Amino acid sequence: MINFTQSEEDNMRAIVTVVGIDKVGIIAGVCNTLAEHEINVLDIKQTIVDDFFNMIMIVDITDKDFKSISVELNKLGTKLGVTIQIQHESIFTSMHRI
């Protein structure tokens, strides 16, 4: 049996979405930026339809500065020519309920 010092409920998760024209370096750029902030990627899914890139990630942002991460991802998106958004999981879930 594995014992955790912190329950899943204490973890703060966020959803990162990336959309744009496919090009080399998008996944690497996003993952490197997250790694620089010591953010763990919990799950990732990406697809490419024709030349359109779409990626969604679930990340653990427990004890992280959400605002600075958001600013960094926005700058990266501009540099890569894609749209990158990060939202708290609870807000993302609330927005997508029917």
Backbone as JSON, one array per atom type, in Angstrom:
{
  "sequence": "MINFTQSEEDNMRAIVTVVGIDKVGIIAGVCNTLAEHEINVLDIKQTIVDDFFNMIMIVDITDKDFKSISVELNKLGTKLGVTIQIQHESIFTSMHRI",
  "N": [[0.84, -1.19, 0.0], [0.52, 2.21, -0.82], [1.4, 5.17, 0.76], [0.44, 8.5, 0.83], [1.62, 11.78, 1.46], [0.19, 13.98, 0.9], [-3.11, 14.57, 0.03], [-5.03, 13.82, -2.96], [-6.98, 15.75, -3.22], [-5.83, 17.99, -2.17], [-4.07, 18.77, -4.08], [-3.47, 21.1, -6.63], [-4.77, 21.4, -9.71], [-4.39, 22.17, -13.19], [-5.53, 23.06, -16.49], [-3.96, 23.03, -19.52], [-4.11, 24.35, -22.7], [-3.26, 24.14, -26.12], [-3.28, 25.52, -29.28], [-2.94, 25.72, -32.77], [-1.12, 26.27, -35.88], [0.68, 23.47, -36.93], [4.08, 22.92, -36.08], [7.58, 22.34, -35.71], [8.76, 21.92, -32.41], [6.75, 22.79, -30.66], [5.61, 21.13, -28.6], [7.95, 20.59, -27.13], [8.7, 23.2, -26.37], [6.54, 24.01, -24.7], [6.62, 22.0, -22.71], [9.24, 22.38, -21.71], [9.02, 24.98, -20.63], [7.12, 24.52, -18.61], [8.61, 22.7, -17.07], [10.71, 24.36, -16.21], [9.38, 25.8, -14.28], [8.99, 23.88, -12.47], [6.75, 22.23, -12.78], [4.65, 19.5, -12.85], [3.62, 17.34, -15.43], [0.65, 15.75, -15.66], [-1.06, 14.45, -17.4], [-1.34, 14.13, -20.94], [-2.45, 14.96, -24.18], [-2.35, 15.03, -27.62], [-3.17, 16.09, -30.89], [-3.01, 16.12, -34.45], [-4.56, 17.53, -37.09], [-4.75, 17.62, -40.44], [-2.83, 20.37, -40.94], [-3.2, 21.41, -38.47], [-2.55, 21.88, -35.12], [-3.32, 20.57, -31.95], [-3.39, 20.48, -28.49], [-3.88, 19.21, -25.23], [-3.28, 19.45, -21.82], [-3.03, 18.14, -18.54], [-1.95, 19.5, -15.6], [0.01, 19.68, -12.6], [-0.21, 22.23, -10.4], [0.29, 22.78, -7.79], [1.16, 24.84, -5.12], [2.35, 26.72, -6.83], [3.05, 29.75, -8.7], [0.47, 30.88, -10.25], [-0.15, 33.09, -11.89], [2.35, 34.02, -12.92], [3.13, 31.78, -14.37], [1.1, 31.69, -16.28], [1.62, 34.08, -17.67], [4.19, 33.5, -18.73], [3.58, 31.29, -20.4], [1.88, 32.55, -22.19], [3.64, 34.35, -23.45], [5.34, 32.48, -24.64], [3.54, 31.26, -26.42], [3.06, 33.37, -28.21], [5.64, 33.61, -29.29], [5.88, 31.1, -30.54], [3.79, 31.17, -32.29], [1.29, 30.16, -31.69], [-1.77, 29.59, -29.8], [-1.82, 29.6, -26.37], [-3.34, 28.56, -23.47], [-3.99, 28.59, -19.97], [-5.89, 27.24, -17.4], [-7.43, 27.05, -14.2], [-8.4, 23.86, -13.03], [-10.99, 23.61, -11.9], [-12.37, 25.84, -12.89], [-12.22, 25.38, -15.64], [-13.7, 22.98, -15.78], [-16.21, 23.85, -14.86], [-16.9, 25.66, -16.88], [-17.35, 23.96, -18.99], [-19.5, 22.36, -18.5], [-22.67, 20.95, -19.21]],
  "CA": [[0.0, 0.0, 0.0], [1.27, 3.46, -0.93], [0.89, 6.27, 1.58], [0.77, 9.82, 0.32], [1.59, 12.81, 2.49], [-0.77, 15.0, 0.48], [-4.21, 13.93, -0.69], [-5.3, 14.37, -4.29], [-7.83, 16.92, -3.09], [-4.97, 19.12, -1.83], [-3.32, 19.14, -5.27], [-4.11, 22.08, -7.5], [-4.54, 21.02, -11.1], [-4.78, 23.14, -14.2], [-5.63, 22.57, -17.85], [-3.22, 23.83, -20.5], [-4.51, 24.04, -24.07], [-2.41, 24.74, -27.15], [-3.91, 25.39, -30.58], [-2.3, 26.52, -33.82], [-0.57, 25.55, -37.02], [1.74, 22.58, -36.47], [5.47, 23.2, -36.41], [8.55, 21.7, -34.82], [9.13, 22.59, -31.17], [5.64, 23.23, -29.81], [5.55, 20.31, -27.38], [9.19, 20.82, -26.39], [8.64, 24.53, -25.78], [5.58, 24.02, -23.58], [7.13, 21.14, -21.64], [10.41, 23.03, -21.11], [8.54, 26.09, -19.81], [6.53, 23.93, -17.41], [9.71, 22.13, -16.28], [11.42, 25.48, -15.57], [8.58, 26.18, -13.12], [8.86, 22.64, -11.69], [5.35, 21.8, -12.9], [4.54, 18.13, -13.32], [2.57, 17.03, -16.39], [-0.06, 14.55, -15.2], [-1.62, 13.77, -18.58], [-1.18, 14.94, -22.14], [-3.05, 14.4, -25.4], [-2.19, 15.96, -28.72], [-3.58, 15.6, -32.2], [-2.75, 16.99, -35.59], [-5.52, 17.3, -38.16], [-4.1, 18.36, -41.52], [-1.7, 21.1, -40.35], [-3.67, 22.07, -37.24], [-2.06, 21.25, -33.9], [-4.18, 20.76, -30.79], [-2.88, 19.73, -27.35], [-4.44, 19.51, -23.92], [-2.47, 18.86, -20.75], [-3.42, 18.34, -17.15], [-0.7, 19.72, -14.89], [-0.08, 19.92, -11.16], [0.33, 23.56, -10.09], [0.28, 22.94, -6.33], [2.18, 25.77, -4.59], [3.01, 27.46, -7.91], [2.53, 31.08, -8.98], [-0.35, 30.71, -11.45], [-0.07, 34.3, -12.73], [3.62, 34.05, -13.66], [3.09, 30.67, -15.33], [0.22, 32.13, -17.35], [2.35, 35.09, -18.45], [5.25, 32.81, -19.47], [2.97, 30.5, -21.46], [1.37, 33.49, -23.18], [4.82, 34.8, -24.21], [5.78, 31.36, -25.46], [2.58, 31.11, -27.49], [3.35, 34.42, -29.18], [6.9, 33.25, -29.94], [5.68, 29.92, -31.38], [2.69, 31.4, -33.23], [0.13, 29.35, -31.28], [-2.49, 30.11, -28.65], [-1.66, 28.75, -25.19], [-4.14, 29.02, -22.34], [-3.99, 27.77, -18.77], [-7.04, 27.53, -16.53], [-7.62, 26.15, -13.07], [-9.27, 22.75, -13.41], [-12.37, 23.86, -11.48], [-12.95, 26.81, -13.82], [-12.36, 24.67, -16.91], [-14.8, 22.04, -15.63], [-17.45, 24.63, -14.76], [-17.2, 26.26, -18.19], [-17.68, 22.95, -19.98], [-20.66, 21.58, -18.08], [-23.87, 21.18, -20.03]],
  "C": [[0.88, 1.25, 0.0], [0.61, 4.51, -0.06], [1.36, 7.59, 1.0], [0.7, 10.82, 1.45], [0.58, 13.9, 2.16], [-1.86, 14.31, -0.32], [-4.38, 14.57, -2.05], [-6.11, 15.64, -4.21], [-7.01, 18.17, -2.78], [-4.17, 19.6, -3.05], [-4.13, 20.11, -6.11], [-3.75, 21.71, -8.93], [-5.02, 22.12, -12.03], [-4.8, 22.45, -15.56], [-4.89, 23.55, -18.76], [-3.69, 23.39, -21.88], [-3.6, 24.8, -25.04], [-3.06, 24.47, -28.5], [-3.17, 26.26, -31.58], [-1.86, 25.66, -34.98], [0.62, 24.73, -36.53], [3.1, 23.04, -36.95], [6.36, 22.51, -35.39], [8.75, 22.55, -33.57], [8.0, 23.0, -30.26], [5.62, 22.45, -28.5], [6.78, 20.55, -26.52], [9.16, 22.17, -25.68], [7.72, 24.59, -24.57], [6.13, 23.2, -22.42], [8.36, 21.75, -20.96], [10.0, 24.18, -20.2], [7.93, 25.56, -18.52], [7.62, 23.36, -16.5], [10.51, 23.22, -15.55], [10.69, 25.96, -14.31], [8.32, 24.99, -12.19], [7.41, 22.17, -11.62], [5.33, 20.42, -13.52], [3.37, 17.98, -14.29], [1.94, 15.7, -15.97], [-0.63, 13.75, -16.36], [-1.48, 14.71, -19.77], [-1.81, 14.21, -23.33], [-2.86, 15.45, -26.48], [-2.62, 15.29, -30.01], [-3.18, 16.63, -33.25], [-3.74, 16.58, -36.67], [-5.11, 18.23, -39.29], [-2.89, 19.07, -40.92], [-2.06, 21.76, -39.03], [-3.29, 21.24, -36.02], [-3.01, 21.57, -32.76], [-3.64, 19.88, -29.66], [-3.59, 20.18, -26.09], [-3.6, 18.76, -22.88], [-3.16, 19.1, -19.41], [-2.12, 18.42, -16.37], [-0.98, 19.99, -13.41], [0.59, 21.26, -10.85], [0.28, 23.85, -8.59], [1.46, 23.82, -5.91], [2.96, 26.51, -5.67], [2.33, 28.8, -8.11], [1.79, 31.05, -10.32], [-0.19, 31.89, -12.41], [1.23, 34.3, -13.55], [3.69, 32.93, -14.69], [2.25, 31.08, -16.54], [0.92, 33.13, -18.26], [3.43, 34.42, -19.31], [4.68, 32.0, -20.63], [2.42, 31.4, -22.57], [2.52, 34.01, -24.06], [5.31, 33.71, -25.16], [4.84, 31.16, -26.65], [2.81, 32.13, -28.59], [4.61, 34.07, -29.99], [6.71, 32.09, -30.93], [4.57, 30.1, -32.42], [1.47, 30.53, -32.95], [-0.57, 30.05, -30.11], [-2.33, 29.11, -27.51], [-2.47, 29.37, -24.07], [-3.96, 28.06, -21.18], [-5.15, 28.22, -17.9], [-7.01, 26.57, -15.35], [-8.61, 25.08, -13.47], [-10.73, 23.02, -13.06], [-13.07, 24.83, -12.42], [-13.19, 26.14, -15.17], [-13.58, 23.74, -16.87], [-16.14, 22.78, -15.59], [-17.87, 25.21, -16.11], [-17.7, 25.23, -19.19], [-18.77, 21.98, -19.51], [-21.85, 21.93, -18.94], [-25.02, 21.52, -19.12]]
}
